[in-house]
Coordinates of C-alpha atoms and ligand atoms in Angstrom, one line a residue:
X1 CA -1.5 45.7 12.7
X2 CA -1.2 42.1 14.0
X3 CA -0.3 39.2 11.2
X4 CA 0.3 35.3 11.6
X5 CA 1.6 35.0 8.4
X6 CA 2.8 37.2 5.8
X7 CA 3.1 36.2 1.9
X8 CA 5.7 38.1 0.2
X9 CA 6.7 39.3 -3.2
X10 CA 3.7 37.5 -4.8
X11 CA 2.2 37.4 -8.4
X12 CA -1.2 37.3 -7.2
X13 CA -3.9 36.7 -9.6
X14 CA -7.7 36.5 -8.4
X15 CA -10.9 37.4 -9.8
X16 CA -12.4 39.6 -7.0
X17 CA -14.8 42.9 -8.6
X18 CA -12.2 44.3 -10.2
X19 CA -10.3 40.9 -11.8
X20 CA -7.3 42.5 -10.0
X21 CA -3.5 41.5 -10.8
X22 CA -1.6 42.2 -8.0
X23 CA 2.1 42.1 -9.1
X24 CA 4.7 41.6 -6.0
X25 CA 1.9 41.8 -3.6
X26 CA 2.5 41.3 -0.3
X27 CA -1.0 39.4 1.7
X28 CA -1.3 39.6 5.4
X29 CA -2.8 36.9 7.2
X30 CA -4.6 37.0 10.8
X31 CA -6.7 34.4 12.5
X32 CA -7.2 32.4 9.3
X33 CA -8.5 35.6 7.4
X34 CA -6.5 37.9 4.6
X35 CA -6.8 41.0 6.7
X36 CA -4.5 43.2 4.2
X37 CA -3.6 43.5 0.7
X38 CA -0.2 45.9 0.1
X39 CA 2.2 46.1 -2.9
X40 CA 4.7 47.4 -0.1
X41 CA 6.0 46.1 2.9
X42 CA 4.4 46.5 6.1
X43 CA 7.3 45.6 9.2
X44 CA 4.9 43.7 11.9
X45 CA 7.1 41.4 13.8
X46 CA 6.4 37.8 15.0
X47 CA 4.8 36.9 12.5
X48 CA 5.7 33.3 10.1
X49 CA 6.5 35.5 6.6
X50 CA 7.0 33.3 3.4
X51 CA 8.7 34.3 0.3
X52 CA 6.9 33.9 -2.5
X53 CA 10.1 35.0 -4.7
X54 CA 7.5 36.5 -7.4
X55 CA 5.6 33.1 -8.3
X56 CA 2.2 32.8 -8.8
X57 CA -0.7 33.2 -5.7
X58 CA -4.3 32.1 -6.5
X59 CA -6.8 31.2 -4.0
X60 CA -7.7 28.0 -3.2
X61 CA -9.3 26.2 -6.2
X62 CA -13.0 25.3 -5.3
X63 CA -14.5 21.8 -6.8
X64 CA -18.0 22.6 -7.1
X65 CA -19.1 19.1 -8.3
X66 CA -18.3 15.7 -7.4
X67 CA -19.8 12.4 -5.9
X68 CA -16.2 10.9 -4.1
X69 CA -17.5 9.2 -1.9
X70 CA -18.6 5.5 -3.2
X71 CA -17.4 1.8 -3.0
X72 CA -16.6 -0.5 -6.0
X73 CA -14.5 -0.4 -8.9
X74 CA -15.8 0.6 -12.3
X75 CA -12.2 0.4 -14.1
X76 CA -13.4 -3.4 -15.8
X77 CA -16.5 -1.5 -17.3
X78 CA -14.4 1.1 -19.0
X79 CA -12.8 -1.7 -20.3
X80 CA -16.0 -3.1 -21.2
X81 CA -17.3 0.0 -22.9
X82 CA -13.7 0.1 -25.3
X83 CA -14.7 -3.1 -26.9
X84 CA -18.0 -1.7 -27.4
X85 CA -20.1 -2.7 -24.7
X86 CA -23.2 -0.5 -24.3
X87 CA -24.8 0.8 -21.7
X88 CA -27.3 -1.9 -21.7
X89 CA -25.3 -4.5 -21.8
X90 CA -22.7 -3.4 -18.9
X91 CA -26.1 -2.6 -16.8
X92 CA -26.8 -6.9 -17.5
X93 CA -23.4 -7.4 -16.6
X94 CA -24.2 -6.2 -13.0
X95 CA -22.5 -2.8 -14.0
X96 CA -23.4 0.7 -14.0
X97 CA -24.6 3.2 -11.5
X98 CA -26.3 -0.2 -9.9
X99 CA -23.3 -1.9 -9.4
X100 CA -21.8 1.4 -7.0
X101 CA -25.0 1.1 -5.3
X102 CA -24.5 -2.0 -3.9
X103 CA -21.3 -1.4 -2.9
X104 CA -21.8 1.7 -1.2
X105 CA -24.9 -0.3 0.7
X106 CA -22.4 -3.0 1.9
X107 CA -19.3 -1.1 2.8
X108 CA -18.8 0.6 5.9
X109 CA -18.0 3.8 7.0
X110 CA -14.1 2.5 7.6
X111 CA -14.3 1.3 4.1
X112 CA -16.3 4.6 2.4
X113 CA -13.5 7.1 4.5
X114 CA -10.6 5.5 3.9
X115 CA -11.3 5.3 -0.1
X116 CA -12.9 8.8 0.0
X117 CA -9.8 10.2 2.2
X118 CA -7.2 9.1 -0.7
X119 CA -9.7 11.0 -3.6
X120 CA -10.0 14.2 -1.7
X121 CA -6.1 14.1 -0.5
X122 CA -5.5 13.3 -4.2
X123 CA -7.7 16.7 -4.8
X124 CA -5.8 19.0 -2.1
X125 CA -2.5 17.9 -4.1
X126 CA -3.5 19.5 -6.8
X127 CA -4.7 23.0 -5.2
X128 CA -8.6 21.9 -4.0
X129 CA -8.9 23.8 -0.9
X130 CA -12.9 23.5 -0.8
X131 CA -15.1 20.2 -2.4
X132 CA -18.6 19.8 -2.7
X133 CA -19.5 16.3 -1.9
X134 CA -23.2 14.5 -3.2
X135 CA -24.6 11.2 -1.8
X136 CA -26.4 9.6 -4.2
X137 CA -25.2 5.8 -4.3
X138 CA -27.2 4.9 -1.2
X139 CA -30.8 5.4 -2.7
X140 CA -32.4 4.8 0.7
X141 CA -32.5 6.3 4.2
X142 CA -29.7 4.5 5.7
X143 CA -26.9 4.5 3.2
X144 CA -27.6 8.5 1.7
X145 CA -26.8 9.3 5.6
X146 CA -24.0 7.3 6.1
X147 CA -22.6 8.7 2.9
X148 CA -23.4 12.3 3.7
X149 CA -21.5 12.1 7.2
X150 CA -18.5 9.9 5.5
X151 CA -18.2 13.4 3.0
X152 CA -18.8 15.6 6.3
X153 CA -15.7 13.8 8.2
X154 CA -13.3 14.1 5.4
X155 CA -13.5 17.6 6.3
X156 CA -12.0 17.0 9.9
X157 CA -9.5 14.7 9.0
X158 CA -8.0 16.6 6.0
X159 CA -7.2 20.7 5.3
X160 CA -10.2 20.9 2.9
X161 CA -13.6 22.3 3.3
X162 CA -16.4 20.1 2.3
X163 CA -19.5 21.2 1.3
X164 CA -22.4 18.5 1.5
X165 CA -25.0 18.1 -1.4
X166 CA -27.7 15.5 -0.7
X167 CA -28.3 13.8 -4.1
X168 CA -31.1 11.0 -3.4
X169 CA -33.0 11.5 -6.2
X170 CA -30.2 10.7 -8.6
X171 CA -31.4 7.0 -9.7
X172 CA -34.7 5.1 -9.1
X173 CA -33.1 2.0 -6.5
X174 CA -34.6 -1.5 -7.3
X175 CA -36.8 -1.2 -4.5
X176 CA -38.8 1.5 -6.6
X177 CA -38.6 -0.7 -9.9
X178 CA -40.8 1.7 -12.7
X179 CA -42.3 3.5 -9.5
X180 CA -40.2 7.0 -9.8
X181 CA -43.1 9.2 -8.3
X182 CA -43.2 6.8 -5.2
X183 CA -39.9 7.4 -5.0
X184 CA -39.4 10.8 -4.9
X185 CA -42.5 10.3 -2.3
X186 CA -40.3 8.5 -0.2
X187 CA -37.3 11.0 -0.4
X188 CA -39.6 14.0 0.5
X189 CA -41.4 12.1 3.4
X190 CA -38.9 9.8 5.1
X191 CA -35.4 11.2 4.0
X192 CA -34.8 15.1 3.6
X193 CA -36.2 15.7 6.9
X194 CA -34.0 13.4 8.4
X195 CA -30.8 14.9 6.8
X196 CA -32.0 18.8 7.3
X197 CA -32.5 17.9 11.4
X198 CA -29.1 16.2 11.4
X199 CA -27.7 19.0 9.3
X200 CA -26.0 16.9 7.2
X201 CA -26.3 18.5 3.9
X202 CA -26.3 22.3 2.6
X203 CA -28.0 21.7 -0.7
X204 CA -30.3 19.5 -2.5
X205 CA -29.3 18.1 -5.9
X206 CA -31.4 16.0 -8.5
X207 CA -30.7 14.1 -11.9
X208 CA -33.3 15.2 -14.5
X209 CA -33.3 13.3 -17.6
X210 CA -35.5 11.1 -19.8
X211 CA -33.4 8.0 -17.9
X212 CA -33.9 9.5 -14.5
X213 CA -36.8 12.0 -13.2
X214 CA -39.2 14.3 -14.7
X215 CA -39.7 17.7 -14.3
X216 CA -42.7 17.0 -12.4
X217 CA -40.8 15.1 -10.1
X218 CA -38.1 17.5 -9.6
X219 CA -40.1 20.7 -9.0
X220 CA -42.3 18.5 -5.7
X221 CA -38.5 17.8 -4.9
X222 CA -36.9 21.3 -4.7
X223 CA -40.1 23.0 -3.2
X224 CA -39.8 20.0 -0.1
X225 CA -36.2 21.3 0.1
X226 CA -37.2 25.0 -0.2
X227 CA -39.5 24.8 3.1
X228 CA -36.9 23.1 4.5
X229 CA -34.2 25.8 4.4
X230 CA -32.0 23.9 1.7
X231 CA -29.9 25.2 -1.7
X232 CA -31.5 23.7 -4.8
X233 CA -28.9 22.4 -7.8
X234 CA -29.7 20.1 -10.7
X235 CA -27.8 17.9 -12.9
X236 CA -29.7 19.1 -16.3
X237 CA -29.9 18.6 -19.9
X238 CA -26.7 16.4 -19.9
X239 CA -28.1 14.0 -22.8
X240 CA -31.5 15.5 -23.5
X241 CA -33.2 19.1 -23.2
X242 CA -35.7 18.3 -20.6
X243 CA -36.3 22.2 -19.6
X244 CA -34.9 20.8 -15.9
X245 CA -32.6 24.0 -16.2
X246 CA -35.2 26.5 -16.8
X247 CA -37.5 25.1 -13.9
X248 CA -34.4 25.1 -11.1
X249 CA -33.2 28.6 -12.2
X250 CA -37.1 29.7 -11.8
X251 CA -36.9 28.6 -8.4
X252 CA -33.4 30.1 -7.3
X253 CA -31.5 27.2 -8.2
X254 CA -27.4 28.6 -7.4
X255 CA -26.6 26.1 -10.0
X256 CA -27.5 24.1 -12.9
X257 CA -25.1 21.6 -13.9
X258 CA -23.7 20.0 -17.4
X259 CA -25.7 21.3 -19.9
X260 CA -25.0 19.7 -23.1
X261 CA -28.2 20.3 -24.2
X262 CA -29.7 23.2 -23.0
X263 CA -31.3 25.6 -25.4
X264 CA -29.5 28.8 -26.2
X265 CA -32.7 30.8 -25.7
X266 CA -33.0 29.4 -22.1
X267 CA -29.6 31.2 -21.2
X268 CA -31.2 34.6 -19.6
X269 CA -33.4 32.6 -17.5
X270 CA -30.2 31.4 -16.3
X271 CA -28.8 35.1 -16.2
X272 CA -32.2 36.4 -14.6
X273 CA -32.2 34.0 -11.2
X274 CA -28.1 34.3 -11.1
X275 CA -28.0 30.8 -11.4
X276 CA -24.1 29.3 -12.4
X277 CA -23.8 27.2 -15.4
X278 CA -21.7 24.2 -14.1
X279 CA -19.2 22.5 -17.4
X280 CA -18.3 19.1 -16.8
X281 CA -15.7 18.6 -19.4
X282 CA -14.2 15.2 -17.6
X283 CA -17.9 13.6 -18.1
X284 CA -17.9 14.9 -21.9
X285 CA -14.8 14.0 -22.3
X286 CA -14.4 10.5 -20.7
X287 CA -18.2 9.7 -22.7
X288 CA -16.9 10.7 -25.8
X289 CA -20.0 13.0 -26.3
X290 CA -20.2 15.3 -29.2
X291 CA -23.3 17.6 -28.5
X292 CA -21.8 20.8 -26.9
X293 CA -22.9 23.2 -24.4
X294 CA -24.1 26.4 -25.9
X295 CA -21.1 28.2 -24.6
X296 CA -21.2 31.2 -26.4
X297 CA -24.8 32.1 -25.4
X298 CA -23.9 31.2 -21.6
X299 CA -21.2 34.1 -22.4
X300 CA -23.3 36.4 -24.2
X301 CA -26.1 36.6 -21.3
X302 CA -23.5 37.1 -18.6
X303 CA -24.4 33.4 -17.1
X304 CA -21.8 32.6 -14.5
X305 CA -19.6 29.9 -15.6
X306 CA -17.9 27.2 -13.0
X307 CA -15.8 24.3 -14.2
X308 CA -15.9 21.2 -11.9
X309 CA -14.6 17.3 -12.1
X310 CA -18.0 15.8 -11.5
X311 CA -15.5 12.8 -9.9
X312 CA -17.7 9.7 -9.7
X313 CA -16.7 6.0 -10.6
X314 CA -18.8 5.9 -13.6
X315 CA -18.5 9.0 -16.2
X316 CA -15.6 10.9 -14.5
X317 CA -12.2 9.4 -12.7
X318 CA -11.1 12.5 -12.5
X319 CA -9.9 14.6 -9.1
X320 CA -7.5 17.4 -10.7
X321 CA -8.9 20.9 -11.3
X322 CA -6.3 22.0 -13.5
X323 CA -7.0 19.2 -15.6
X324 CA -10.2 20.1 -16.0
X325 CA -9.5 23.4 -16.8
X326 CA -7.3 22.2 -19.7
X327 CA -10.4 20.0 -20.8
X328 CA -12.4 23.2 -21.0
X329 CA -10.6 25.1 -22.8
X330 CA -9.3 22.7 -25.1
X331 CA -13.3 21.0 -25.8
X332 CA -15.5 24.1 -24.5
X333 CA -13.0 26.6 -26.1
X334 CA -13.0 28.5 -22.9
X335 CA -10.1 30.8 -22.6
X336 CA -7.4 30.0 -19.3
X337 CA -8.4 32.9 -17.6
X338 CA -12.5 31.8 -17.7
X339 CA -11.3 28.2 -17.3
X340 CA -9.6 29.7 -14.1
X341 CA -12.4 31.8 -12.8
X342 CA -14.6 29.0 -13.2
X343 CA -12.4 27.2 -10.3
X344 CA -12.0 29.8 -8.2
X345 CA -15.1 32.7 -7.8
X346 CA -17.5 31.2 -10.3
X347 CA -17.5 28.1 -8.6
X348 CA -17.8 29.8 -5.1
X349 CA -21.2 31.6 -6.4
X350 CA -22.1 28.1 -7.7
X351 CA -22.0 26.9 -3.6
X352 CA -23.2 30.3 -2.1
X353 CA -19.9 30.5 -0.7
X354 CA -18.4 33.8 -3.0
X355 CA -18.8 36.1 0.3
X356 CA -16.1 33.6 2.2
X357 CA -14.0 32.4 -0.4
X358 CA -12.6 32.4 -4.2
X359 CA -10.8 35.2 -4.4
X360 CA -8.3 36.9 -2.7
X361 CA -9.7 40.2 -0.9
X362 CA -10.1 41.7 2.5
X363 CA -11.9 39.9 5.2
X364 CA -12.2 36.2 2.9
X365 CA -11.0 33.2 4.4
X366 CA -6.6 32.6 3.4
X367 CA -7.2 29.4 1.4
X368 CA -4.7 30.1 -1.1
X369 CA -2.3 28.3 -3.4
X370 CA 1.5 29.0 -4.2
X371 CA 2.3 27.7 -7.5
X372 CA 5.8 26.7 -8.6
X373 CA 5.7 29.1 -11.7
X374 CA 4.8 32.7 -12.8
X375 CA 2.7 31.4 -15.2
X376 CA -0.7 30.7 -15.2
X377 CA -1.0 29.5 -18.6
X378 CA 1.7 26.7 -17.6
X379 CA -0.8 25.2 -14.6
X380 CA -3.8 24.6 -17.6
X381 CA -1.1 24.2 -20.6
X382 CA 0.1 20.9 -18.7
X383 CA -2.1 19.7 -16.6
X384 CA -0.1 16.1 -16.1
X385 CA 2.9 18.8 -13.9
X386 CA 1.7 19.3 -10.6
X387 CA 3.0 23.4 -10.3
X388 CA 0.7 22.9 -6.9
X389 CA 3.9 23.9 -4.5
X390 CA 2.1 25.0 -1.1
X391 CA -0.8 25.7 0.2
X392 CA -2.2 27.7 2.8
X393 CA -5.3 26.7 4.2
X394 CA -7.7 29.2 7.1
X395 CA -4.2 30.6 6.9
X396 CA -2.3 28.3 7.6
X397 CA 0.8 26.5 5.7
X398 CA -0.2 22.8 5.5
X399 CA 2.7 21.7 2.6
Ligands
LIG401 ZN1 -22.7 14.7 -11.2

């Protein structure tokens, strides 16, 4: 048997079809993939062979949601929003989503890569080995493109895989001023062909909500994407139950994201199109909201469930996983080991990514994380200790 690398004397812990706990395992590593799973040891020589002195192995931790790549600073508006700003008012200040808008149109790719490059490093450093990436702060042809190839590039310069959502129908832009149809008109016609022939993005995402798009809206949306080869995702019933949920599932939407207000009885149609249920507890969390998700009936129909850190400038700072996972259990009541399959497989299956990574099994790519404790219940119990110690990514030791 060849080996690059060999992992020894591992607490391995992955959710692969059996939930398997491998204790002392020993993982063999060739040409980026695990190629053999032993609780013995196998003597292959040449090959680079870590100790893992019994502390914990997980695979790579997979952020299924975020929009890190912008311009501006939103920090005064949180301050604004303390002393009781509303939404309305920080929007007349020249803040909100608008404000990021304009300073993704103005900044340049330099700009957008360098800030982007310090999120996603940030992200690595706490055990993100894969990130989906939305545009969505351009809002026309020229800027969605330049943000989409800024998100593509971080994955060359940095050990993290980056998987590209295009998100232009996230806000109406100025230019469309109570004119959301022509919009989404403009999208279809001029835009998503432009970033399917440039391959720029793998899925198509939307924000449905009484202060964004209709249902009509989103459904001419995600059957333009369909012909056109894409994933469908939604950002759905995060402040009111619009039944955006219901209609992406219906058309094989791999997730649905949010979910405050989705209705317990629209769970199996999640469960009957496979579709993941994406939690966003930093959003929740960071807009004090109150309204849970139906968590229990997501459980009780068998609806995948992936935690992300929807990390964007307005709702959610965020960029560590394991602080997200303590957010969901401690507000969503999940327990660790959901919390932790919601990083890791659950999240994969939410970016059609399960059969290449997620867990740690035969023939998946080595992106894998070496924690400095036994524990997993110390990584979500104190999310502010980075127990991130090394990682490994296409099987190779990059800290
Ligand atoms: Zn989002």
């Amino acid at each position: 048997m060849h080996s690059d690398l060999i992992l020894e004397n591992a607490k391995v812990i992955t959710f692969d079809e059996n939930e398997t706990v491998h204790e002392k395992a020993y993982i063999y590593i060739s040409d980026g993939i695990i190629s053999e799973i032993s609780n013995k040891k196998i003597n292959i020589s040449g090959a680079q062979k870590i100790d893992a002195k019994g502390q914990l192995l997980t695979p790579g931790l997979i952020d299924c949601h975020t929009h890190i790549v912008y311009a501006g600073n939103r920090a005064n508006e949180f301050a604004m929003r303390l002393k009781g700003a509303s939404y309305a008012e920080i929007a007349q200040q020249g803040g909100g989503i608008v404000s990021t808008v304009k300073a993704t149109r103005k900044a340049s790719v330099g700009e957008l890569t360098s800030s982007a490059k310090l999120r996603a490093q940030t992200m690595l450093d706490h055990g993100t080995t894969t990130v989906e990436i939305k545009s969505g702060y351009g809002l026309n042809l020229e800027t969605e493109v330049k943000m989409l190839r800024v998100a593509k590039s971080l994955g060359k310069i940095l050990p993290i895989s980056v998987v590209p959502t295009f998100l232009g129908v996230h806000a109406v832009p100025k230019e469309y001023k109570n004119n959301a149809d022509g919009y989404v008109d403009y999208i279809i016609t001029e835009v998503l062909p432009v970033i399917a022939n440039e391959n720029l993005a793998t899925s198509v995402d939307a924000f449905c909500e009484n202060i964004a798009f209709n249902v009509q809206q989103i459904e001419k949306l995600f059957l333009a994407a369909k012909k056109l080869k894409f994933n469908i995702k939604l950002h759905a019933e995060q402040l009111t139950d619009q039944k955006g949920a219901v209609l992406a599932a219906r058309l094989g939407a791999k997730s649905v994201d949010h979910l405050e207000y989705l209705n317990p009885t629209d769970c199996s149609v999640l469960a009957q199109n496979n579709t993941v249920a994406v939690l966003l507890p930093g959003a929740f969390y960071f807009l004090k909201e109150t309204q849970l998700p139906p968590i229990q009936d997501l459980k009780d129909n068998n609806v995948p469930i992936a935690i992300a850190t929807d990390s964007n400038p307005g709702s959610s700072p965020f960029l560590s996983l394991p602080l997200m996972m303590n957010m969901a259990c401690v507000y969503f009541g999940l327990s660790i080991m959901e919390s932790f399959k919601g990083v890791t497989i659950n999240a994969a299956r939410a970016l059609d990514l399960n059969k290449q990574i997620g867990s740690i099994e035969l023939g998946k790519k080595a992106d894998l994380v070496l924690w400095s404790t036994d524990n997993i219940n110390d990584i979500v119990y104190n999310p502010t200790f980075n127990y991130c110690d090394s990682i490994i990514k296409n099987g190779i030791v990059i800290t």
